[in-house]
Amino acid sequence: MTSIAKDLPIKIYVPRDSSALSLGANRTAKAIQQEAHKRGIEIEIIRNGSRGLFWLEPFVEVATANGRVAFAPVQPKDVASLFDASFLNPDSSTAKAHSLNLGLTEELEWLKKQQRLTFARIGITDPVSLDDYLAHDGYKGLANALKLTPAEIVKTVTDSGLRGRGGAAFPTGIKWNTVLGAGEIGVQKYIVCNADEGDSGTYSDRMVMEDDPFVLIEGMTIAGIAVGANQGYIYLRSEYPHALHILNEAIAKAEAAGYLGENICGTNHRFKLEVRRAAGAYVCGEETSLLESLEGKRGLVRFKPPLPAIEGLFGKPTVVNNVISLATIPIILDKGAQFYADYGMGRSRGTLPIQLAGNIKHGGLVELAFGATLRELLYDFGGGSYTGKPIRAVQVGGPLGAFLPESQFDTPLDYEEFSKIWAVLGHGGIVAFDDTVDMAKMARYAFEFCAIESCGKCTPCRIGSSRGVEVIDKIINGTDVEKNTKLVRDLSDTMLNGSLCALGGMTPYPVLSAMNHFAEDFVPNSKPTLKKIIDIVVA
Amino acid sequence: MANALSIEKLTTIQSLITQHKEMPGALIPLLHAIQDTIGYIPEDSYLPISRALALSVAEVHGVVTFYHHFRTFPIGKHILYVCRAESCQAMGAEKLEAIIKAKLNIDYHQTTSDGAITLEPIYCLGNCACSPAVMMDDEVYGRMDNQKMADLINEARAS
């Protein structure tokens, strides 16, 4: 070992992503540092992003001439045994024999089967190292964009087929084109990044911001140049404190290096970027509510028209795009529209960063071209449920997405295919539930969540959600079940058609899909009530 | 007002107002700054804020109360957020929630009698591959079970 230590310090990677930290990555990094010091071995610990195999965090890697070798999951108690096995020399027979040795990271099937475009660098680089970013194709997209006219940049984005990854799937290029053509020449315009990722089961925005912040900054800069906006805001949810610090650090570094601010890369372009913290209102993920919030108001949804592209932030033409949409722009500008459009199926072009969540054995980030089936995701990648019981239901697309039964697991991930089965892909979050789930309870929760988060502007959402909770409770308690079931369907119809935005308008998706696909759970007294279960557990 | 603010807090608030008032859309960044600095947003601050930003007191009150993150009362030494969203529910969040409430002997929006921990619900921490999750102050913890939860609470109480 000591002979190795005399050479350059060996590089060890320990992720700093929030999910890795949530499983003890800081303690692991500290234990490795201390153990190396104790043994007089010089090492360099790099705090990279996460590769996204969260069941294996803390995911430690050792750099070798052939690539990085993974040891995972590493808890502080494992560290001494790793040193004893000479893990800093992964080719040694003892290191190879160590139970945590997973071999070369790049050879892991889970990663090899993916098509990582937006997430190309994530888990590989040090998130706040601009040099690392540049060494891994960073700012190549901007370099190309600077050679194009604004209309040519917009056309590239349109031709790539990229659609809004926040959930609405509106073509990004068309939105940009509207902002490009809006207002008088020289009018103030804005780029707003919607980083209010509130959907349960989603964390891809968080990963981009924590694990590769420069790609978002680059994407927003390109957007600014494309539509003629010189100010950008990242509206970041307050639940992501690490992302806030990392983004601010990256923005300062990009500015210092001339990638943000005045005269970007020596040109006449100017683009300023600022992170604004949200304050815990789910509805502010809706773009007009978000704009109200950025203006310092309550997050009340606006009537449309006017579209934000015409009258957005402070009444000016504004691009509002999700983190993933903006973070995908650099690779499109780098490799070209056709390169990106060659992935995917039908009208869903490119890739989708899918997030496996909930009761799943191998939860994590899977970026794939559109077209893979839910079943492949849940079993080939996810490995089935965490508890080992059958997966009974999955909710795709966050709290406003439909619950899908096993019979729909062969649906390909494609915006239109999901529409056909009255479901949504949303932001690509997949939450799995095993067979202990009570779907009547989930339907009730959907209404409850809507009631908690409703902005209150429109009646179907404000009142409908509270009445929905009451009526579901009646069904659960066996009161006039037939009448009340009809009432829930009537109420859902009103919310679907009469709400101002997707919060009220889509709450019926989880409610009705639960009722339609899992009708047996809505038969009263068929099982112990939630209260009974909790009473038993707490006792 | 029941608890008049100390001169010190009022001076802090006034200086934060001065720092933020020229920002476009200043109110929410200002409210964050006040809460980050003194732990909550005292109702006594509404009047000076409204004057500086040319708003009514009602508008300031409306914004403070619209957002779940803002609070108008002091909290304990630590704040524990428990995720109630679907992914955590799929991994037993309700059981965890009941255990936490029993252990702390408080409900949501309350503070333990020793002033150590304030309990709040939260809807998604973005740690959904490691559910159930909680957040203590600014740190997220995943795959929580009874033991890990008890350790975390004891650690917070001791610090």
mmCIF file of C-alpha atoms in Angstrom, chain A residues 19 22-23 54 198-203 206 233 237-242 274 276-281 284 293-299 314 356-359 363-364 386 395 399 431-433 441-442 445 448-449 452-453 530 534 537-538, chain B residues 23-29 32-33 36 55 59 62-70 83-91 94-95 97-99 102 122-131 135 137-144 148 155:
data_model
loop_
_atom_site.group_PDB
_atom_site.id
_atom_site.type_symbol
_atom_site.label_atom_id
_atom_site.label_comp_id
_atom_site.label_asym_id
_atom_site.label_seq_id
_atom_site.Cartn_x
_atom_site.Cartn_y
_atom_site.Cartn_z
ATOM 1 C CA SER A 19 -29.807 11.278 -1.129
ATOM 2 C CA SER A 22 -29.275 11.064 3.683
ATOM 3 C CA LEU A 23 -27.708 7.599 3.901
ATOM 4 C CA PHE A 54 -29.522 5.086 -4.550
ATOM 5 C CA GLY A 198 -42.844 19.216 -5.681
ATOM 6 C CA ASP A 199 -44.119 15.946 -7.125
ATOM 7 C CA SER A 200 -43.638 13.034 -4.796
ATOM 8 C CA GLY A 201 -41.464 10.433 -6.468
ATOM 9 C CA THR A 202 -39.374 12.941 -8.390
ATOM 10 C CA TYR A 203 -35.857 14.127 -7.757
ATOM 11 C CA ARG A 206 -32.659 18.161 -7.539
ATOM 12 C CA TYR A 233 -34.317 33.401 -12.281
ATOM 13 C CA ARG A 237 -38.127 25.003 -3.745
ATOM 14 C CA SER A 238 -37.194 25.750 -0.151
ATOM 15 C CA GLU A 239 -37.010 22.025 0.613
ATOM 16 C CA TYR A 240 -33.695 21.833 -1.289
ATOM 17 C CA PRO A 241 -31.150 23.719 0.856
ATOM 18 C CA HIS A 242 -28.139 21.892 -0.614
ATOM 19 C CA GLU A 274 -30.247 34.652 -9.689
ATOM 20 C CA ARG A 276 -34.934 32.729 -5.734
ATOM 21 C CA ARG A 277 -36.196 30.481 -2.969
ATOM 22 C CA ALA A 278 -39.785 29.333 -3.057
ATOM 23 C CA ALA A 279 -41.627 28.896 0.216
ATOM 24 C CA GLY A 280 -43.305 25.514 0.267
ATOM 25 C CA ALA A 281 -46.403 26.007 -1.875
ATOM 26 C CA CYS A 284 -46.215 27.452 -7.337
ATOM 27 C CA SER A 293 -44.641 34.270 -6.337
ATOM 28 C CA LEU A 294 -41.502 35.620 -8.021
ATOM 29 C CA GLU A 295 -43.183 39.011 -8.089
ATOM 30 C CA GLY A 296 -43.548 38.790 -4.316
ATOM 31 C CA LYS A 297 -47.225 37.903 -4.164
ATOM 32 C CA ARG A 298 -49.371 35.026 -3.014
ATOM 33 C CA GLY A 299 -49.096 32.227 -5.554
ATOM 34 C CA PHE A 314 -43.528 41.633 -14.314
ATOM 35 C CA LEU A 356 -37.864 5.065 -9.465
ATOM 36 C CA ALA A 357 -39.341 5.680 -6.046
ATOM 37 C CA GLY A 358 -41.516 4.413 -3.245
ATOM 38 C CA ASN A 359 -41.638 0.711 -2.498
ATOM 39 C CA GLY A 363 -34.644 2.964 -6.581
ATOM 40 C CA GLY A 364 -32.782 5.529 -8.597
ATOM 41 C CA TYR A 386 -38.493 -3.220 -1.653
ATOM 42 C CA GLN A 395 -48.433 6.203 -9.504
ATOM 43 C CA PRO A 399 -49.611 13.429 -6.882
ATOM 44 C CA VAL A 431 -43.880 5.512 -7.204
ATOM 45 C CA ALA A 432 -44.446 1.816 -6.537
ATOM 46 C CA PHE A 433 -46.794 0.418 -3.907
ATOM 47 C CA LYS A 441 -56.911 5.859 1.404
ATOM 48 C CA MET A 442 -54.756 6.991 -1.539
ATOM 49 C CA TYR A 445 -55.106 11.566 0.230
ATOM 50 C CA GLU A 448 -56.580 16.026 0.994
ATOM 51 C CA PHE A 449 -53.370 17.105 -0.723
ATOM 52 C CA ILE A 452 -53.895 21.647 1.533
ATOM 53 C CA GLU A 453 -52.224 23.038 -1.568
ATOM 54 C CA LEU A 530 -56.113 2.982 8.814
ATOM 55 C CA ILE A 534 -52.012 2.663 13.473
ATOM 56 C CA VAL A 537 -48.726 -0.561 15.458
ATOM 57 C CA VAL A 538 -48.339 2.129 18.117
ATOM 58 C CA MET B 23 -34.926 43.986 -5.366
ATOM 59 C CA PRO B 24 -37.588 43.233 -7.975
ATOM 60 C CA GLY B 25 -40.212 41.088 -6.216
ATOM 61 C CA ALA B 26 -38.540 41.787 -2.872
ATOM 62 C CA LEU B 27 -41.157 40.499 -0.461
ATOM 63 C CA ILE B 28 -40.437 36.766 -0.477
ATOM 64 C CA PRO B 29 -36.620 37.067 -0.350
ATOM 65 C CA HIS B 32 -36.864 34.385 3.977
ATOM 66 C CA ALA B 33 -34.109 36.649 5.301
ATOM 67 C CA ASP B 36 -33.498 32.764 8.536
ATOM 68 C CA LEU B 55 -47.927 47.366 0.199
ATOM 69 C CA GLU B 59 -50.998 42.075 1.579
ATOM 70 C CA GLY B 62 -51.605 37.393 2.954
ATOM 71 C CA VAL B 63 -48.217 36.427 1.580
ATOM 72 C CA VAL B 64 -46.810 35.235 4.916
ATOM 73 C CA THR B 65 -49.814 33.004 5.546
ATOM 74 C CA PHE B 66 -50.088 31.679 1.966
ATOM 75 C CA TYR B 67 -46.750 29.860 2.085
ATOM 76 C CA HIS B 68 -46.305 26.786 4.276
ATOM 77 C CA HIS B 69 -42.637 27.554 4.860
ATOM 78 C CA PHE B 70 -43.240 30.832 6.674
ATOM 79 C CA CYS B 83 -42.470 13.664 4.666
ATOM 80 C CA ARG B 84 -46.120 12.741 4.193
ATOM 81 C CA ALA B 85 -46.095 12.343 0.413
ATOM 82 C CA GLU B 86 -46.922 9.214 -1.612
ATOM 83 C CA SER B 87 -43.453 7.740 -2.017
ATOM 84 C CA CYS B 88 -42.854 7.835 1.725
ATOM 85 C CA GLN B 89 -46.388 6.545 2.355
ATOM 86 C CA ALA B 90 -45.529 3.541 0.197
ATOM 87 C CA MET B 91 -42.675 2.837 2.623
ATOM 88 C CA GLU B 94 -47.710 6.911 8.437
ATOM 89 C CA LYS B 95 -46.321 4.412 10.896
ATOM 90 C CA GLU B 97 -45.246 9.653 11.734
ATOM 91 C CA ALA B 98 -47.256 8.011 14.532
ATOM 92 C CA ILE B 99 -44.077 6.821 16.231
ATOM 93 C CA ALA B 102 -45.711 9.461 20.280
ATOM 94 C CA ILE B 122 -43.664 18.299 4.557
ATOM 95 C CA TYR B 123 -44.740 17.116 1.119
ATOM 96 C CA CYS B 124 -41.695 15.625 -0.555
ATOM 97 C CA LEU B 125 -38.026 16.122 0.196
ATOM 98 C CA GLY B 126 -36.878 14.778 -3.175
ATOM 99 C CA ASN B 127 -35.354 11.740 -1.486
ATOM 100 C CA CYS B 128 -37.947 9.356 -2.885
ATOM 101 C CA ALA B 129 -35.576 6.499 -3.739
ATOM 102 C CA CYS B 130 -34.706 6.323 -0.030
ATOM 103 C CA SER B 131 -38.154 6.609 1.537
ATOM 104 C CA MET B 135 -35.359 16.438 7.403
ATOM 105 C CA ASP B 137 -32.969 21.433 10.099
ATOM 106 C CA ASP B 138 -31.199 21.414 6.693
ATOM 107 C CA GLU B 139 -30.193 17.741 6.568
ATOM 108 C CA VAL B 140 -32.227 14.991 4.921
ATOM 109 C CA TYR B 141 -32.261 11.453 6.322
ATOM 110 C CA GLY B 142 -33.448 8.451 4.317
ATOM 111 C CA ARG B 143 -34.646 4.872 4.902
ATOM 112 C CA MET B 144 -35.802 5.852 8.370
ATOM 113 C CA LYS B 148 -32.612 5.556 13.220
ATOM 114 C CA GLU B 155 -28.866 13.403 18.936
#
